[in-house]
Amino acid sequence: MAWKSSVIMQMGRFLLLVILFLPREMTSSVLTVNGKTENYILDTTPGSQASLICAVQNHTREEELLWYREEGRVDLKSGNKINSSSVCVSSISENDNGISFTCRLGRDQSVSISVVLNVTFPPLLSGNDFQTVEEGSNVKLVCNVKANPQAQMMWYKNSSLLDLEKSRHQIQQTSESFQLSITKVEKSDNGTYSCIAKSSLKTESLDFHLIVKDKTVGVPIEPIIAACVVIFLTLCFGLIARRKKIMKLCMKDKDPHSETAL
């Protein structure tokens, strides 16, 4: 009986070890990118390139690796998939800022590691730099801006900081634009407005030329139409009256009694 109990205990221990170590064996593989074992941010600049090398650590068999750019799958050559895989990000631009590259384990894509590009660049400004408006109308100057790190934005007029009037000026800022709205434009609003972007890398500016012209006096269309209608009806009535007279004269000329009246 003691021998049987010992065998049963050994079998129980064996099963317990299997239960404990089997899941660990299946998930023991660890991914690294450029030697890092956790997600990280890669600092870079426009025009540069980055090489990302993903490798499997603690693997017990051949492991297929997959690369993703955001949600899209990256095509890899057949020799660049097993146990170690690399991608080269070349000609990095401002538009690549915030883009993520993720390496995943083929048989278990929940095992993954990601790299996010942090592309630093000075402010880039754009917009419609020339506008002509009538006095009394509304106008909006839109300064499109891209910068990393984020820039401090200001509006200047004729080389001086713009004095904002709460009743007529309104500023709106988003992550991609800096807008100046002016209601009921006056002649004094005429001038050059500068969109200023200051960052730790550089200060950039873009000029917006605003020309305020005199308000044009519109031609009153309704009175003209009414006058045309009156003239048209008067002509019609005149033609009708003249036609009746002509008809009466023609009737007299054709009356035979009028020739023997004498």
Tab-separated table of C-alpha atoms in Angstrom:
chain	number	residue	atom	x	y	z
A	1	MET	CA	0.000	0.000	0.000
A	2	ALA	CA	2.858	2.359	0.815
A	3	TRP	CA	4.426	1.577	-2.572
A	4	LYS	CA	1.182	2.365	-4.399
A	5	SER	CA	0.802	5.626	-2.489
A	6	SER	CA	4.343	6.625	-3.436
A	7	VAL	CA	3.670	5.911	-7.132
A	8	ILE	CA	0.452	7.895	-7.021
A	9	MET	CA	2.219	10.828	-5.385
A	10	GLN	CA	4.990	10.777	-8.004
A	11	MET	CA	2.434	10.702	-10.813
A	12	GLY	CA	0.586	13.584	-9.214
A	13	ARG	CA	3.776	15.600	-8.987
A	14	PHE	CA	4.564	14.827	-12.600
A	15	LEU	CA	1.117	15.966	-13.759
A	16	LEU	CA	1.434	19.110	-11.656
A	17	LEU	CA	4.769	19.912	-13.279
A	18	VAL	CA	3.261	19.361	-16.719
A	19	ILE	CA	0.367	21.675	-15.896
A	20	LEU	CA	2.707	24.342	-14.532
A	21	PHE	CA	5.347	24.238	-17.238
A	22	LEU	CA	3.309	23.516	-20.375
A	23	PRO	CA	1.734	27.003	-20.647
A	24	ARG	CA	5.082	28.561	-19.777
A	25	GLU	CA	6.706	26.608	-22.583
A	26	MET	CA	4.137	27.825	-25.065
A	27	THR	CA	4.457	31.476	-24.070
A	28	SER	CA	8.112	31.627	-23.037
A	29	SER	CA	9.199	33.278	-26.314
A	30	VAL	CA	10.027	36.954	-25.897
A	31	LEU	CA	10.363	39.518	-28.686
A	32	THR	CA	12.922	42.279	-28.772
A	33	VAL	CA	13.422	45.184	-31.186
A	34	ASN	CA	16.942	46.584	-31.343
A	35	GLY	CA	17.630	44.812	-28.057
A	36	LYS	CA	14.685	46.349	-26.196
A	37	THR	CA	12.057	44.085	-24.626
A	38	GLU	CA	9.299	46.690	-24.235
A	39	ASN	CA	7.485	49.152	-26.472
A	40	TYR	CA	9.480	52.319	-26.944
A	41	ILE	CA	9.656	55.627	-28.796
A	42	LEU	CA	12.355	56.153	-31.411
A	43	ASP	CA	13.515	59.768	-31.780
A	44	THR	CA	14.419	60.720	-35.326
A	45	THR	CA	14.439	63.614	-37.807
A	46	PRO	CA	13.216	64.206	-41.403
A	47	GLY	CA	15.478	62.757	-44.084
A	48	SER	CA	17.007	60.136	-41.836
A	49	GLN	CA	16.451	56.372	-41.835
A	50	ALA	CA	15.956	53.779	-39.119
A	51	SER	CA	16.642	50.041	-39.050
A	52	LEU	CA	14.375	47.956	-36.793
A	53	ILE	CA	15.526	44.434	-35.964
A	54	CYS	CA	13.051	42.097	-34.280
A	55	ALA	CA	14.323	38.873	-32.701
A	56	VAL	CA	12.817	35.964	-30.735
A	57	GLN	CA	14.395	35.180	-27.377
A	58	ASN	CA	14.055	31.835	-25.514
A	59	HIS	CA	12.522	30.064	-28.484
A	60	THR	CA	12.538	26.255	-28.701
A	61	ARG	CA	11.567	26.024	-32.348
A	62	GLU	CA	11.589	28.044	-35.547
A	63	GLU	CA	9.339	31.082	-35.065
A	64	GLU	CA	7.804	33.131	-37.879
A	65	LEU	CA	7.737	36.889	-37.345
A	66	LEU	CA	5.321	39.434	-38.806
A	67	TRP	CA	5.760	43.198	-39.206
A	68	TYR	CA	2.950	45.776	-39.279
A	69	ARG	CA	3.038	49.481	-40.161
A	70	GLU	CA	0.075	50.825	-38.216
A	71	GLU	CA	-2.646	48.298	-39.196
A	72	GLY	CA	-1.098	47.344	-42.555
A	73	ARG	CA	1.023	44.224	-43.027
A	74	VAL	CA	4.597	44.748	-44.214
A	75	ASP	CA	5.762	42.457	-47.023
A	76	LEU	CA	8.877	40.534	-46.000
A	77	LYS	CA	11.246	38.410	-48.042
A	78	SER	CA	11.215	34.680	-47.321
A	79	GLY	CA	14.629	34.803	-45.637
A	80	ASN	CA	13.610	37.683	-43.386
A	81	LYS	CA	10.878	36.022	-41.317
A	82	ILE	CA	12.287	33.229	-39.139
A	83	ASN	CA	13.531	33.985	-35.596
A	84	SER	CA	14.896	37.345	-36.692
A	85	SER	CA	13.402	39.964	-39.004
A	86	SER	CA	14.309	43.521	-39.897
A	87	VAL	CA	12.642	46.467	-41.633
A	88	CYS	CA	14.293	49.652	-42.848
A	89	VAL	CA	12.374	52.923	-42.615
A	90	SER	CA	14.022	55.253	-45.125
A	91	SER	CA	13.432	58.876	-46.121
A	92	ILE	CA	11.595	59.640	-42.909
A	93	SER	CA	9.363	62.722	-43.255
A	94	GLU	CA	7.220	64.928	-41.037
A	95	ASN	CA	4.208	62.795	-41.998
A	96	ASP	CA	5.817	59.768	-40.308
A	97	ASN	CA	5.571	61.378	-36.887
A	98	GLY	CA	3.544	59.121	-34.572
A	99	ILE	CA	3.620	56.137	-36.948
A	100	SER	CA	4.015	52.784	-35.176
A	101	PHE	CA	5.837	49.648	-36.351
A	102	THR	CA	4.866	46.406	-34.606
A	103	CYS	CA	6.602	43.027	-34.669
A	104	ARG	CA	4.325	40.054	-33.868
A	105	LEU	CA	4.875	36.355	-33.243
A	106	GLY	CA	3.300	34.467	-36.137
A	107	ARG	CA	1.684	31.650	-34.122
A	108	ASP	CA	0.497	33.978	-31.344
A	109	GLN	CA	0.069	37.589	-32.440
A	110	SER	CA	-0.758	38.679	-28.904
A	111	VAL	CA	3.017	38.426	-28.357
A	112	SER	CA	4.250	41.670	-29.884
A	113	ILE	CA	6.435	44.711	-29.444
A	114	SER	CA	5.972	48.161	-30.991
A	115	VAL	CA	8.143	51.122	-31.926
A	116	VAL	CA	6.627	54.601	-32.380
A	117	LEU	CA	8.485	57.191	-34.474
A	118	ASN	CA	8.940	60.595	-32.868
A	119	VAL	CA	9.971	62.854	-35.764
A	120	THR	CA	11.074	66.274	-34.538
A	121	PHE	CA	10.986	69.210	-36.972
A	122	PRO	CA	10.580	73.019	-36.889
A	123	PRO	CA	7.203	74.648	-37.692
A	124	LEU	CA	5.864	74.329	-41.232
A	125	LEU	CA	3.344	77.054	-42.169
A	126	SER	CA	0.982	77.410	-45.136
A	127	GLY	CA	-2.195	79.261	-46.086
A	128	ASN	CA	-3.924	81.680	-48.473
A	129	ASP	CA	-1.584	84.642	-48.046
A	130	PHE	CA	-3.529	87.211	-50.115
A	131	GLN	CA	-7.188	88.159	-49.601
A	132	THR	CA	-9.365	91.051	-50.780
A	133	VAL	CA	-12.655	91.763	-48.988
A	134	GLU	CA	-15.293	94.472	-48.978
A	135	GLU	CA	-15.744	96.801	-46.053
A	136	GLY	CA	-18.387	95.482	-43.663
A	137	SER	CA	-17.938	91.806	-44.593
A	138	ASN	CA	-16.357	88.990	-42.564
A	139	VAL	CA	-12.954	87.400	-43.223
A	140	LYS	CA	-10.988	84.451	-41.849
A	141	LEU	CA	-7.202	84.056	-42.018
A	142	VAL	CA	-6.249	80.392	-41.696
A	143	CYS	CA	-2.627	79.564	-40.891
A	144	ASN	CA	-1.967	75.831	-41.328
A	145	VAL	CA	0.795	74.651	-39.011
A	146	LYS	CA	2.713	71.422	-38.416
A	147	ALA	CA	5.406	71.227	-35.762
A	148	ASN	CA	7.018	68.770	-33.361
A	149	PRO	CA	7.459	69.814	-30.632
A	150	GLN	CA	4.272	71.890	-30.660
A	151	ALA	CA	4.831	75.563	-31.389
A	152	GLN	CA	3.561	78.634	-29.561
A	153	MET	CA	1.329	80.599	-31.954
A	154	MET	CA	0.722	84.382	-32.201
A	155	TRP	CA	-0.781	86.887	-34.649
A	156	TYR	CA	1.018	90.116	-35.532
A	157	LYS	CA	-0.216	93.059	-37.623
A	158	ASN	CA	2.256	95.297	-39.450
A	159	SER	CA	5.137	93.885	-37.352
A	160	SER	CA	3.385	94.518	-33.991
A	161	LEU	CA	1.477	92.121	-31.760
A	162	LEU	CA	-2.175	92.223	-32.837
A	163	ASP	CA	-4.427	94.157	-30.478
A	164	LEU	CA	-7.492	91.933	-30.273
A	165	GLU	CA	-10.949	93.481	-30.104
A	166	LYS	CA	-13.340	91.085	-28.379
A	167	SER	CA	-16.285	92.346	-30.394
A	168	ARG	CA	-14.650	91.742	-33.792
A	169	HIS	CA	-11.639	89.423	-33.394
A	170	GLN	CA	-11.724	85.723	-32.612
A	171	ILE	CA	-8.845	83.233	-32.509
A	172	GLN	CA	-9.258	79.475	-32.884
A	173	GLN	CA	-6.395	76.982	-32.575
A	174	THR	CA	-6.272	73.264	-33.304
A	175	SER	CA	-3.384	70.828	-33.612
A	176	GLU	CA	-3.098	71.700	-37.318
A	177	SER	CA	-4.295	75.307	-37.727
A	178	PHE	CA	-4.288	78.772	-36.174
A	179	GLN	CA	-7.200	80.951	-37.319
A	180	LEU	CA	-7.994	84.635	-37.030
A	181	SER	CA	-11.601	85.698	-37.726
A	182	ILE	CA	-12.564	89.366	-38.196
A	183	THR	CA	-16.219	90.387	-38.321
A	184	LYS	CA	-17.480	93.571	-40.018
A	185	VAL	CA	-14.149	94.456	-41.573
A	186	GLU	CA	-13.174	98.123	-41.439
A	187	LYS	CA	-10.749	100.170	-43.493
A	188	SER	CA	-8.382	100.174	-40.514
A	189	ASP	CA	-8.120	96.374	-40.796
A	190	ASN	CA	-6.207	96.779	-44.036
A	191	GLY	CA	-2.592	95.569	-43.676
A	192	THR	CA	-0.201	92.636	-43.339
A	193	TYR	CA	-0.961	89.988	-40.732
A	194	SER	CA	1.824	87.626	-39.671
A	195	CYS	CA	1.302	84.123	-38.293
A	196	ILE	CA	4.204	83.507	-35.878
A	197	ALA	CA	5.136	79.995	-34.707
A	198	LYS	CA	7.788	79.641	-32.007
A	199	SER	CA	9.257	76.264	-31.037
A	200	SER	CA	12.394	75.132	-29.251
A	201	LEU	CA	13.889	74.331	-32.674
A	202	LYS	CA	13.090	77.462	-34.674
A	203	THR	CA	10.736	80.417	-35.122
A	204	GLU	CA	8.846	80.637	-38.414
A	205	SER	CA	6.389	83.220	-39.797
A	206	LEU	CA	3.972	83.536	-42.698
A	207	ASP	CA	2.498	86.832	-43.918
A	208	PHE	CA	-1.161	87.284	-44.860
A	209	HIS	CA	-1.966	90.413	-46.890
A	210	LEU	CA	-5.488	91.742	-46.302
A	211	ILE	CA	-6.867	94.429	-48.623
A	212	VAL	CA	-10.146	96.106	-47.630
A	213	LYS	CA	-11.932	97.771	-50.547
A	214	ASP	CA	-14.907	100.124	-50.549
A	215	LYS	CA	-18.296	98.564	-50.271
A	216	THR	CA	-19.968	98.503	-53.673
A	217	VAL	CA	-23.455	99.957	-54.007
A	218	GLY	CA	-25.708	97.279	-55.390
A	219	VAL	CA	-28.167	98.076	-58.205
A	220	PRO	CA	-31.785	97.758	-56.949
A	221	ILE	CA	-33.066	94.919	-59.090
A	222	GLU	CA	-36.680	94.823	-57.849
A	223	PRO	CA	-37.568	98.427	-58.818
A	224	ILE	CA	-36.032	97.893	-62.262
A	225	ILE	CA	-38.096	94.758	-62.810
A	226	ALA	CA	-41.265	96.547	-61.662
A	227	ALA	CA	-40.575	99.461	-64.052
A	228	CYS	CA	-39.985	97.070	-66.953
A	229	VAL	CA	-43.292	95.339	-66.244
A	230	VAL	CA	-45.152	98.693	-66.192
A	231	ILE	CA	-43.561	99.783	-69.474
A	232	PHE	CA	-44.376	96.449	-71.092
A	233	LEU	CA	-48.033	96.585	-70.015
A	234	THR	CA	-48.328	100.223	-71.174
A	235	LEU	CA	-47.023	99.286	-74.635
A	236	CYS	CA	-49.406	96.335	-74.779
A	237	PHE	CA	-52.418	98.487	-73.894
A	238	GLY	CA	-51.288	101.136	-76.384
A	239	LEU	CA	-51.029	98.591	-79.200
A	240	ILE	CA	-54.438	97.167	-78.331
A	241	ALA	CA	-56.052	100.635	-78.375
A	242	ARG	CA	-54.360	101.543	-81.679
A	243	ARG	CA	-55.488	98.247	-83.182
A	244	LYS	CA	-59.115	99.050	-82.349
A	245	LYS	CA	-58.860	102.446	-84.081
A	246	ILE	CA	-57.292	100.845	-87.147
A	247	MET	CA	-60.052	98.266	-87.277
A	248	LYS	CA	-62.741	100.984	-87.122
A	249	LEU	CA	-61.140	102.915	-90.003
A	250	CYS	CA	-60.945	99.776	-92.075
A	251	MET	CA	-64.608	99.066	-91.430
A	252	LYS	CA	-65.589	102.597	-92.620
A	253	ASP	CA	-63.551	102.249	-95.805
A	254	LYS	CA	-65.337	99.027	-96.693
A	255	ASP	CA	-68.901	100.392	-96.069
A	256	PRO	CA	-70.624	100.738	-99.545
A	257	HIS	CA	-73.172	103.295	-98.311
A	258	SER	CA	-70.406	105.706	-97.553
A	259	GLU	CA	-69.689	106.063	-101.328
A	260	THR	CA	-73.343	106.962	-102.335
A	261	ALA	CA	-74.076	109.226	-99.442
A	262	LEU	CA	-74.140	112.233	-101.841
